Coordinates of C-alpha atoms and ligand atoms in Angstrom, one line a residue:
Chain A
X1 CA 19.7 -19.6 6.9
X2 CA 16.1 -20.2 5.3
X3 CA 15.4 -23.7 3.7
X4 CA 11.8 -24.6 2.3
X5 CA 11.0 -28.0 0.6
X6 CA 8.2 -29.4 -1.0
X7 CA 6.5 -25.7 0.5
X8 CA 2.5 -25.6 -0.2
X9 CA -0.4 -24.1 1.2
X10 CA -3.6 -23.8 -0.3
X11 CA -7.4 -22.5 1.5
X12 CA -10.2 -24.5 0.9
X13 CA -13.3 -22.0 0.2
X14 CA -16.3 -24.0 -0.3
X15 CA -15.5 -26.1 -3.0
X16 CA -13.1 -23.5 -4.3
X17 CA -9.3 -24.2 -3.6
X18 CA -7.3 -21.5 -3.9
X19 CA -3.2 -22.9 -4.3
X20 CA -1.3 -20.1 -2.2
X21 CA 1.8 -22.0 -2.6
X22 CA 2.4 -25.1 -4.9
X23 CA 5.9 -27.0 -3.9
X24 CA 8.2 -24.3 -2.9
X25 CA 11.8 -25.3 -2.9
X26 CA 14.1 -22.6 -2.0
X27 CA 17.3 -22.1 0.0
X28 CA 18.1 -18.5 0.9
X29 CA 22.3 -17.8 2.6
X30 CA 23.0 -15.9 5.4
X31 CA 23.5 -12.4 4.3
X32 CA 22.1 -12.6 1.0
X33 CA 19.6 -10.2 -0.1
X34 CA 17.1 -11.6 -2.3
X35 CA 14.0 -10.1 -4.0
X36 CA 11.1 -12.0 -4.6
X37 CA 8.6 -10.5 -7.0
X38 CA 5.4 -11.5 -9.1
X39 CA 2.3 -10.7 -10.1
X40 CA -0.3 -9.5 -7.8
X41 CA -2.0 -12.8 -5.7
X42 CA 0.8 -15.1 -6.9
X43 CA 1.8 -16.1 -3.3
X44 CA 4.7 -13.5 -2.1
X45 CA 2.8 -12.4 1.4
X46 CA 1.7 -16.1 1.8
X47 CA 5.8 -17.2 0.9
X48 CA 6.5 -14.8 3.8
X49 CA 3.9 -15.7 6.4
X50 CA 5.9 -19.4 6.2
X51 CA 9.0 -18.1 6.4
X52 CA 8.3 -15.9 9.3
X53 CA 6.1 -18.7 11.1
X54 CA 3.1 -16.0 11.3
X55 CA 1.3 -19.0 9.6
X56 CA 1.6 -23.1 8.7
X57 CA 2.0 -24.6 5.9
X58 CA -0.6 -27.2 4.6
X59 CA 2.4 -29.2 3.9
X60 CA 5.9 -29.2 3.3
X61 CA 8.5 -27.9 5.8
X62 CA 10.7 -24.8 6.9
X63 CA 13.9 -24.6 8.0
X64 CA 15.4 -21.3 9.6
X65 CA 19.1 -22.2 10.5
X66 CA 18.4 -26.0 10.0
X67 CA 15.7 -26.3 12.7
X68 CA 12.1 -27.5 11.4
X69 CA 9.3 -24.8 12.2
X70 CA 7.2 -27.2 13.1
X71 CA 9.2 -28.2 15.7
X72 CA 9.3 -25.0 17.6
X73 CA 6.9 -24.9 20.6
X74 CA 5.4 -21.7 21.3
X75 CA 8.2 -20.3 23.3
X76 CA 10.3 -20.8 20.9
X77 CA 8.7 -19.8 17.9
X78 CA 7.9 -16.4 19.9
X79 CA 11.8 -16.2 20.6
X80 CA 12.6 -16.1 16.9
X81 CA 10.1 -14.3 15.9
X82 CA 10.8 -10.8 18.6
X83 CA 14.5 -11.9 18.3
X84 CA 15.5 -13.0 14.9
X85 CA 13.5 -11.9 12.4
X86 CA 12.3 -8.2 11.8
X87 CA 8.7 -7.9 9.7
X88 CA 7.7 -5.0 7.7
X89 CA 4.0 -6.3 7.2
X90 CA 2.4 -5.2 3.4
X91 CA 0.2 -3.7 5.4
X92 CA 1.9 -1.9 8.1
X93 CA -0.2 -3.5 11.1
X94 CA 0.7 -0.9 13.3
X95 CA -1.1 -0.6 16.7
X96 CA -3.5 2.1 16.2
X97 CA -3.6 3.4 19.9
X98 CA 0.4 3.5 20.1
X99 CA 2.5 6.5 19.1
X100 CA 5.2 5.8 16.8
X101 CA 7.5 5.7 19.4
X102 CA 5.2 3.4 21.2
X103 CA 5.3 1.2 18.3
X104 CA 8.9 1.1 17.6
X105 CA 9.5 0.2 20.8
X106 CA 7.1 -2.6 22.2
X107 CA 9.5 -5.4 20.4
X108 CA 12.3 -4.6 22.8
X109 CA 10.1 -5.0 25.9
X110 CA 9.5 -8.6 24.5
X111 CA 13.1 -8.5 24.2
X112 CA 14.1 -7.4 27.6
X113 CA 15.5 -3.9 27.1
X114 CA 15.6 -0.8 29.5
X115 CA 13.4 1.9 29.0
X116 CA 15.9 4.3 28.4
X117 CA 17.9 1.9 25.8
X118 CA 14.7 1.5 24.3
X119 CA 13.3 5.3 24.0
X120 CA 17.5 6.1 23.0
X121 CA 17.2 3.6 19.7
X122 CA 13.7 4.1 19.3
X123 CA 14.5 7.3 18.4
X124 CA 17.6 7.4 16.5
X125 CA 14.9 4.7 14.2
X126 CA 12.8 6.9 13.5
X127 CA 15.3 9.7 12.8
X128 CA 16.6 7.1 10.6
X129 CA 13.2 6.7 8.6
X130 CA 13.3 10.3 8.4
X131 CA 10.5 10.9 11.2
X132 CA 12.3 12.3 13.9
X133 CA 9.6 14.8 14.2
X134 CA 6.8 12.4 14.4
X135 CA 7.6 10.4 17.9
X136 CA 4.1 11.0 19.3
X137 CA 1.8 10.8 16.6
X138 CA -0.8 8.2 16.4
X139 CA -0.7 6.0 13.0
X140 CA -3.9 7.9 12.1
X141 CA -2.4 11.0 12.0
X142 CA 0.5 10.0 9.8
X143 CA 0.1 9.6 6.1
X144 CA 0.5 6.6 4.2
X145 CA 4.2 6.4 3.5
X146 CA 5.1 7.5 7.2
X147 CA 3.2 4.8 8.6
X148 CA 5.4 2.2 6.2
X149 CA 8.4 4.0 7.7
X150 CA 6.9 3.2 11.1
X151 CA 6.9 -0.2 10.4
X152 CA 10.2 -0.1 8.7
X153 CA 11.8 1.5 11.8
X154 CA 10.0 -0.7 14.1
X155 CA 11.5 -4.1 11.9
X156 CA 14.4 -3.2 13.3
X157 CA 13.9 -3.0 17.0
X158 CA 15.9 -5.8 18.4
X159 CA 18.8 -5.6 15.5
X160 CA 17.5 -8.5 13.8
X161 CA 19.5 -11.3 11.2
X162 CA 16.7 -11.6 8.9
X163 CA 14.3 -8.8 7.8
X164 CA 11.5 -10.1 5.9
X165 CA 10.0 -7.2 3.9
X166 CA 6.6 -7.3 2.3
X167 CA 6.4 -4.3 -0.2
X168 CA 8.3 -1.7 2.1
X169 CA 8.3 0.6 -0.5
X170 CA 4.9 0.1 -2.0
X171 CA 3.9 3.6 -0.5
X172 CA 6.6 5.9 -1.1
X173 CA 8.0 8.5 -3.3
X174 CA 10.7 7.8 -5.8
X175 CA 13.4 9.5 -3.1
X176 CA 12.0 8.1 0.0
X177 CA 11.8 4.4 -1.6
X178 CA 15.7 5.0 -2.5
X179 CA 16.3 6.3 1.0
X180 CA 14.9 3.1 2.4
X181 CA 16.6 0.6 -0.3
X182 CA 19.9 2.2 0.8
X183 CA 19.3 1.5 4.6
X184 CA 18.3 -2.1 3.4
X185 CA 20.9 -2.0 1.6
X186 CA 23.9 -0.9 4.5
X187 CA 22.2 -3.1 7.1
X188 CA 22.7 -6.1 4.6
X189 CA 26.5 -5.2 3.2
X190 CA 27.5 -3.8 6.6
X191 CA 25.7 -5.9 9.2
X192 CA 25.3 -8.8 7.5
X193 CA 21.7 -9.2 7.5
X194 CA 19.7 -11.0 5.6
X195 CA 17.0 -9.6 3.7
X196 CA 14.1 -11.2 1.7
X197 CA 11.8 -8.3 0.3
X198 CA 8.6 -8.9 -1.8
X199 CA 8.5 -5.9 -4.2
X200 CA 6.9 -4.7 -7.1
X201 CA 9.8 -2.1 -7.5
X202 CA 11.8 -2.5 -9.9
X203 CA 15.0 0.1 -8.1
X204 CA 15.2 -3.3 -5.5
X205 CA 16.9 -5.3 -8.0
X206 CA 19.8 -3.3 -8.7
X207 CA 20.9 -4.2 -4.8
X208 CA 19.9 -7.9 -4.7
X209 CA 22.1 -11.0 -4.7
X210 CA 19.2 -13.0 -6.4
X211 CA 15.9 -12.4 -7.6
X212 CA 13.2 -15.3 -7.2
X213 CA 10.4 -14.9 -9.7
X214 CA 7.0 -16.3 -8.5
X215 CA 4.2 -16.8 -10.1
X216 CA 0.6 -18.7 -8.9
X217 CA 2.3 -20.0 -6.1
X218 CA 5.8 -21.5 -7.5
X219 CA 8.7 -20.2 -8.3
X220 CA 8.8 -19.7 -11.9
X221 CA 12.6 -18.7 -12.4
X222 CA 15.5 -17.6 -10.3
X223 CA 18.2 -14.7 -11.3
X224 CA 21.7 -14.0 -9.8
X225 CA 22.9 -10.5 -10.0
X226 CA 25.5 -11.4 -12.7
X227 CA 22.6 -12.6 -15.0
X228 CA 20.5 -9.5 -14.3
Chain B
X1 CA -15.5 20.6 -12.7
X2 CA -13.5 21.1 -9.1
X3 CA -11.9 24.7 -7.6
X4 CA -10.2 25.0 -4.6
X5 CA -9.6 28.6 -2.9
X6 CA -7.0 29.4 -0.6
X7 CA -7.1 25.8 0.7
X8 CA -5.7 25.0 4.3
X9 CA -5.9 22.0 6.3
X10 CA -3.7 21.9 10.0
X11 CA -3.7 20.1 12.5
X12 CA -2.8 20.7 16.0
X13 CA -1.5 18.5 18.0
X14 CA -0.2 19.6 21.7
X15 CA 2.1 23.0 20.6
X16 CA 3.2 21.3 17.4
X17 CA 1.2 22.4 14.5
X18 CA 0.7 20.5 11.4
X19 CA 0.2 21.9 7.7
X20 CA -1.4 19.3 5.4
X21 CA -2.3 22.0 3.3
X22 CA -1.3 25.6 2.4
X23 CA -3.4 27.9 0.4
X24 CA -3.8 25.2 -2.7
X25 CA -5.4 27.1 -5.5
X26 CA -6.4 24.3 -7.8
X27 CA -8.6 24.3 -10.8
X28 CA -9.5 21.1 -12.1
X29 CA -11.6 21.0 -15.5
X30 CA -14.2 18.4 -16.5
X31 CA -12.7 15.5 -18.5
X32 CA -9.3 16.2 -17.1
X33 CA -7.0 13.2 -16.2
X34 CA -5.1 14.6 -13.2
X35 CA -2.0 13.1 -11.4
X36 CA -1.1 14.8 -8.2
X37 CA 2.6 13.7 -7.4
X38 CA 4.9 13.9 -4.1
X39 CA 7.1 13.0 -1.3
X40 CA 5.2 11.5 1.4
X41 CA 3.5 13.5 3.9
X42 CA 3.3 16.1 1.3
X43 CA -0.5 16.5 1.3
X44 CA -1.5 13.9 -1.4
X45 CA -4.3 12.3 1.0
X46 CA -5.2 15.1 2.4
X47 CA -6.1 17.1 -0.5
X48 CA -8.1 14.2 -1.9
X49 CA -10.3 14.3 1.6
X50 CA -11.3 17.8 1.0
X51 CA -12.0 17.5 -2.8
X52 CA -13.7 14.6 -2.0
X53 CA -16.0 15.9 1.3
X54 CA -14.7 13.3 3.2
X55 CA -13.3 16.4 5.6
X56 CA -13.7 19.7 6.4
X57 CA -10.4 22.6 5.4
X58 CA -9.9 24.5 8.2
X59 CA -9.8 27.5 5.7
X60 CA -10.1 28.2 2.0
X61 CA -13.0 26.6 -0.1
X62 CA -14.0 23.5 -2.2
X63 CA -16.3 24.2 -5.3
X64 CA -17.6 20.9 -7.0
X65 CA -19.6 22.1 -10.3
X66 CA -19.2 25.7 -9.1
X67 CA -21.1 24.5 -5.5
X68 CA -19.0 25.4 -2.0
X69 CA -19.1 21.7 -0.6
X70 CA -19.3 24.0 2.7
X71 CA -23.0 25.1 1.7
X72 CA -23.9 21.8 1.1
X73 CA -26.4 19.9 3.9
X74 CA -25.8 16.5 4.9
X75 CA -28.4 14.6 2.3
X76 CA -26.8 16.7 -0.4
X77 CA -23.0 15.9 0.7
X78 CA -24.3 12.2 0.9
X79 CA -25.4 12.4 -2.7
X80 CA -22.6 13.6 -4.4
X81 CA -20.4 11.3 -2.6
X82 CA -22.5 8.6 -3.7
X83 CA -23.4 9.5 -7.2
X84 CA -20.8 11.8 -8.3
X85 CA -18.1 10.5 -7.1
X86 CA -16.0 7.3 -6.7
X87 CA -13.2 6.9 -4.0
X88 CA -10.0 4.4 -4.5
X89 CA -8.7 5.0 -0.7
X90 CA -5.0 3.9 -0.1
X91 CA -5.7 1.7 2.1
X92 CA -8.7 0.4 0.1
X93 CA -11.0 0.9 3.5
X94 CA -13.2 -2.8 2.2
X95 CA -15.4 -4.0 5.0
X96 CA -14.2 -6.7 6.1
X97 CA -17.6 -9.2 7.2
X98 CA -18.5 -8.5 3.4
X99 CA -17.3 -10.4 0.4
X100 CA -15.7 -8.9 -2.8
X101 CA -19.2 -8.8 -4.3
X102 CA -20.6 -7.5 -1.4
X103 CA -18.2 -4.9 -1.4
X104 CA -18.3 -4.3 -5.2
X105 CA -22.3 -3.4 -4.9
X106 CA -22.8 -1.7 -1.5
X107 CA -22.8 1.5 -3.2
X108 CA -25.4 0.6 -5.8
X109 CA -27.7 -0.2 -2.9
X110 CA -27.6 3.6 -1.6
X111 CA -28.0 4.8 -5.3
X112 CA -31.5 2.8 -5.4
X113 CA -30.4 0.1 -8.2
X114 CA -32.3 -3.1 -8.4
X115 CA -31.0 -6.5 -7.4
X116 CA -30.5 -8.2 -10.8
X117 CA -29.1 -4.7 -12.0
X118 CA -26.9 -4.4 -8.9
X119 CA -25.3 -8.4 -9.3
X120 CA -24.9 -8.0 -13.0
X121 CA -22.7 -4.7 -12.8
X122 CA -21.1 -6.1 -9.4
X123 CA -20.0 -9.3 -11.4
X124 CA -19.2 -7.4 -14.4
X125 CA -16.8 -4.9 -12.2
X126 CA -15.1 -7.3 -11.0
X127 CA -14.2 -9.3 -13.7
X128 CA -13.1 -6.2 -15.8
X129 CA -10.3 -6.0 -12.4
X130 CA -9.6 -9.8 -12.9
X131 CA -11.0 -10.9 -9.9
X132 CA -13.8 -12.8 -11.4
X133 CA -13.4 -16.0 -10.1
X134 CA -12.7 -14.5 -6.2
X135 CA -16.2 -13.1 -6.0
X136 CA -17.2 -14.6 -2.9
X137 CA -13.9 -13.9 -1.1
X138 CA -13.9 -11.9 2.0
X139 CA -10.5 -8.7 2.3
X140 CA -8.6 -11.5 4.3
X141 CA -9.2 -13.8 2.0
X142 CA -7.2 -11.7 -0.8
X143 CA -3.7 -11.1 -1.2
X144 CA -2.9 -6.9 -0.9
X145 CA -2.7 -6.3 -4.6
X146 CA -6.1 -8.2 -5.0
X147 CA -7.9 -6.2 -2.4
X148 CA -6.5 -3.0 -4.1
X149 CA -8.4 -3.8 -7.1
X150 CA -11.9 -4.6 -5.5
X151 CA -11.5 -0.7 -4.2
X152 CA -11.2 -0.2 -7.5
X153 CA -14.2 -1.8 -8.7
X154 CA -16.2 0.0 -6.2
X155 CA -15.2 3.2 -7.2
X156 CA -16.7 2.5 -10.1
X157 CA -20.2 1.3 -8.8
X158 CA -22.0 4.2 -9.6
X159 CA -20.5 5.5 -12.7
X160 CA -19.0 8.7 -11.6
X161 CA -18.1 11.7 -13.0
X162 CA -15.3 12.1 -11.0
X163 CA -12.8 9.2 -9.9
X164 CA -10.3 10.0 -7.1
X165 CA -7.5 7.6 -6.8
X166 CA -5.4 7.5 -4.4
X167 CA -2.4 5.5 -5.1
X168 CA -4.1 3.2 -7.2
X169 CA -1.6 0.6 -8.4
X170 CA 0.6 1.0 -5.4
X171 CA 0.5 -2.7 -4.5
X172 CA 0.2 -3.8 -7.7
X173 CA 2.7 -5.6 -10.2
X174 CA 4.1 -3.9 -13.0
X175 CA 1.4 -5.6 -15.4
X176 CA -1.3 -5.4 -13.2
X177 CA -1.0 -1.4 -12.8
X178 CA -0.7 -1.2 -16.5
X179 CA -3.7 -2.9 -17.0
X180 CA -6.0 -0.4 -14.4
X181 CA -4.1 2.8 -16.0
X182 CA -5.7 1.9 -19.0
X183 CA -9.0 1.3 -17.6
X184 CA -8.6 4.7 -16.0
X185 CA -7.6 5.8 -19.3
X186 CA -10.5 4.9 -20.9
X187 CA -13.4 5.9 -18.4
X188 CA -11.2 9.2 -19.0
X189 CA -11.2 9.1 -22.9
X190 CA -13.9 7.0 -24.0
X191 CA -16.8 8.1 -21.2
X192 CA -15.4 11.7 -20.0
X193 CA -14.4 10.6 -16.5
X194 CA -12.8 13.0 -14.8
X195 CA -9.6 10.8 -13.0
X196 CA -8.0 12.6 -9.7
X197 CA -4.8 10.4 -9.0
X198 CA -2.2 10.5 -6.0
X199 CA 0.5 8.5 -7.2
X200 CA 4.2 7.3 -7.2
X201 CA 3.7 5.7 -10.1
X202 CA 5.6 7.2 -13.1
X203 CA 3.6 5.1 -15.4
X204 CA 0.6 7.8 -14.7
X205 CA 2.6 10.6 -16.3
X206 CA 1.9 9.4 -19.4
X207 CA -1.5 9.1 -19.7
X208 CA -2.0 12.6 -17.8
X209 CA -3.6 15.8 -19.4
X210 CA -1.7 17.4 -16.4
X211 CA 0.6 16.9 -13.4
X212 CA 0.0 18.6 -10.3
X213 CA 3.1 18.3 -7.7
X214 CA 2.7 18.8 -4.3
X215 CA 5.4 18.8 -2.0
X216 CA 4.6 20.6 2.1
X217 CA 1.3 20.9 1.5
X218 CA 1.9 23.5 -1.4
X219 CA 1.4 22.9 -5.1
X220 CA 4.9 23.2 -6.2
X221 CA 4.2 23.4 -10.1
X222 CA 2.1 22.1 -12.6
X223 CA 3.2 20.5 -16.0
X224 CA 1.0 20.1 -18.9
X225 CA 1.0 17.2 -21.0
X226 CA 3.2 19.1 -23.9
X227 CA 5.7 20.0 -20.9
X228 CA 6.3 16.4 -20.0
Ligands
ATP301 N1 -6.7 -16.3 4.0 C1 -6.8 -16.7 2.7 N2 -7.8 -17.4 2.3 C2 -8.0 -17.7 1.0 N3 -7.2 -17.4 0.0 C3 -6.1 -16.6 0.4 C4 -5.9 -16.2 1.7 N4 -4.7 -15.5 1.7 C5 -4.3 -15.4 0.5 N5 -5.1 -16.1 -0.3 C6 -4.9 -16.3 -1.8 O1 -3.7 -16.8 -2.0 C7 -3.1 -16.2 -3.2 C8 -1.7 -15.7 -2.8 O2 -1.9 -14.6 -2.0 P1 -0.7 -13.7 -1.5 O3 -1.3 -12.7 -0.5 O4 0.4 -14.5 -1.1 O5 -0.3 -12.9 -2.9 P2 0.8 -11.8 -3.1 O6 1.7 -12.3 -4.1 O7 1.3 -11.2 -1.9 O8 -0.1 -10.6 -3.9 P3 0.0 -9.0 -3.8 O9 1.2 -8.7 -4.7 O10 -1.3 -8.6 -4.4 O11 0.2 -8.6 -2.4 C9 -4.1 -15.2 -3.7 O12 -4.8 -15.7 -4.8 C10 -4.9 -14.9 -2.5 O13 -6.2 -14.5 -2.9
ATP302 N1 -5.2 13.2 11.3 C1 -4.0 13.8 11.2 N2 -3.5 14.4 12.3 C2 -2.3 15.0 12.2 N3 -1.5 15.0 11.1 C3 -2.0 14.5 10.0 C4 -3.3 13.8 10.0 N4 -3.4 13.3 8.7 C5 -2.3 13.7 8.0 N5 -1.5 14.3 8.8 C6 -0.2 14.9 8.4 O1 -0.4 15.8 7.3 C7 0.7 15.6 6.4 C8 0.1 15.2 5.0 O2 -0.5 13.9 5.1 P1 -1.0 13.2 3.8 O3 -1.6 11.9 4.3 O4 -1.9 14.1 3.1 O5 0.3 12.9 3.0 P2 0.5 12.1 1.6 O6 1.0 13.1 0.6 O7 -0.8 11.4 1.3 O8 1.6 11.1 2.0 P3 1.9 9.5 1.5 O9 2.5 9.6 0.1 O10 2.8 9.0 2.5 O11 0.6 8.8 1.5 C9 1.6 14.6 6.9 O12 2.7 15.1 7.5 C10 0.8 13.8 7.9 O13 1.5 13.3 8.9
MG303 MG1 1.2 -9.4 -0.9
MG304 MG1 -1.3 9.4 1.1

C-alpha cells in the first residue's frame, strides 16, 4: 500500500545541511502494522510527513497504492489525505478554538457527512478514547494525554485504511497507552487497517508485524515479529 | 523546601465542575528527587502550575521556603520564577521567532548575566543536551524529541534550586531519556537540586528519593525509595 524508493530530504540552513532522510527504501502491505522507532531527530516525523504527503521530498518518490505523490494534483492529494489516511500528529495540532467534539468532527465535513452522523460517531470516538465526558472542552482545558486522545479519536474520523501515528502514546499513562495500543491494535486485526506508528514505547512492539529501525535518516535494520 | 495545604484547583465550566486538585497535602524537602506519577488528567500539570506560581489554587496554600506564594507581589513572584526555579513544560512552550540559543539564554537576560557569560553557558547547555551543533535552529526546525531537550536546557539557565519537570523524556528515545535522568540525577546529587518530575516514565522510579502518585486530583500514596 506504501512504497518509497531512493526517499531523501534534507534542509539547507545556511551552510549547514541537515539529512532528514538519506535513501529510504521501504515497502509497507496493506494491513500490516509496522513500528518505526529510533533515536530522537533521526527522521521518524520527517518519514511520516512523506508518507502522508503533508510535505515533499527533496528527492526520491512515494507511492501510496502504486500511484506517485508527486503526481497527485491538489484535489487529489486533499482527497487521500481527509479520506485515506488518518494522522495522529507528535504534536497533537488540535484547533485551539474547537471543542473536542468540534475537532473530531471537522474531517467528516471535508468528507461529506450529515451533521447528525457526524455528532453520532464523534461521540461514540471520544467515548472510545475514554473522554466521553469531555465533548465541549477546549484543547486548553484538557491535559496533555486527553488532548493526544483528541487527536487519536479525531484520526479516525472518516474510517480510514492507513493511520499514520507519530508517538500516540508519548503522553500517556502505562494503562491509557495500553488502552490505545489495543484499539490500534482491533482496528488493524479486525478492520484491516494499516498502521505505521513512530514510537518510543517499547509495549508497541509486542503487536507489530515489523519493526523498522531508523537511525540519522535511514533505515538501519528491519525486524519481523518472528525474529522479535 | 515546598508545602502545600489543603490544595484545590476547579474549574467550572457551564454546570460541570472540574477537580484538578483535591486537598493535596504535600511536603517536599530540599535536595529531594520527587516523581509525581498518574493516569492522565489526574492532576500531574496542574499541581506543577501551583507549586510553580504559574496559577493561582482556588483554595488551600503553596509555601516555597516556608513563604505563601499567595503573599508574594508581582516583582517577588517574578523572581522566584526566574531565579529559583526552572520549568520543563510538556509542551516545551519555546518561542518560536527565537533560535535554540536564543531560547537557551532568554532567561539569563532577566537574571542580569553578561553577554559573554550568557553565550558561554547557553552553548555550554546545549551541548550537555546534545544539541550542540543545532544552535542556531529555530522549534520548527527540530524534530519533537530535539525541542524537548532545549526546554530542558532552559530550565537550567539560571541554576535553580528547584527543577520541575514535567514529563521530561516523554518524546524522547529510550537512550536519550536515560541520558537527561542522569543529568537530573546529578544536579540532584552532585549540586543539591531539588528535581519535581511528572512522568510516565518508569525509568524515573529509580533514581527517586520518593514517589508521589496522584490519581483524581488526590495524592493516592507515597512510596519511599526503600518501598520501591
Ligand atoms: N524544518 C526543518 N528544518 C531543518 N531541519 C529539520 C526540519 N525538520 C526536521 N529537521 C531535522 O531533521 C532531523 C529529523 O527530524 P525528525 O523530526 O524527523 O526526527 P524524529 O525522529 O521525529 O525525532 P523525535 O523522536 O525527536 O521526534 C532532525 O535532525 C531535525 O532537527
Ligand atoms: N484550563 C482548564 N480548564 C478546565 N479543565 C482543566 C484545565 N486544565 C486542566 N483541566 C482538567 O483538570 C484535570 C487535570 O489536568 P492536568 O493537566 O493536571 O492532568 P495531568 O495529570 O497533567 O494529565 P496528563 O498526564 O494527560 O498530562 C483534567 O481532567 C483536565 O482536563
Ligand atoms: Mg518526531
Ligand atoms: Mg500533564
Amino acid at each position: 500500500i506504501v512504497r518509497t524508493r531512493d526517499l531523501t530530504k534534507q534542509y539547507q540552513l545556511g551552510d549547514q545541511t541537515v539529512y532528514a532522510l538519506r535513501d529510504v527504501k521501504l515497502d509497507i502491505r496493506r494491513g500490516e502494522y509496522i513500528s518505526i522507532m529510533g533515536p530522537s531527530g533521526s527522521g521518524k516525523s520527517t518519514l511520516f510527513n512523506m508518507i502522508g504527503g503533508l510535505d515533499k521530498p527533496t528527492s526520491g518518490t512515494v507511492f501510496i497504492d502504486e500511484v506517485d505523490m508527486a503526481q497527485l494534483d491538489a484535489f487529489e492529494l486533499a482527497w487521500l489525505r481527509c479520506r485515506k489516511i488518518g494522522y495522529i500528529f507528535q504534536t497533537f495540532n488540535l484547533i485551539p478554538v474547537m471543542t473536542a467534539l468540534e475537532n473530531v468532527t471537522l474531517p467528516m465535513i471535508f468528507a461529506g457527512m450529515s451533521s447528525d452522523e457526524m455528532l453520532e460517531k464523534g461521540v461514540k470516538l471520544l467515548e472510545t478514547v475514554g473522554l466521553g465526558e469531555r465533548l465541549h472542552h477546549k484543547p486548553a482545558q484538557l491535559s496533555g494525554g486527553q488532548q493526544q486522545r483528541v487527536a487519536i479519536a479525531r484520526s479516525l474520523a472518516n474510517d480510514p485504511a492507513i493511520v499514520l501515528a507519530d508517538e500516540p502514546t508519548g503522553n500517556l499513562d502505562l494503562r491509557t497507552g495500553k488502552e490505545i495500543i489495543e484499539l490500534l491494535r482491533r482496528l488493524n486485526k479486525e478492520q484491516g487497517v494499516t498502521i505505521i506508528s513512530a514510537t518510543h514505547d517499547l509495549k508497541m512492539i509486542d503487536v507489530s508485524d515489523r519493526v523498522i529501525w531508523i537511525r540519522d535518516g535511514r533505515i538501519e535494520r528491519i525486524e519481523n515479529r518472528e525474529d522479535i
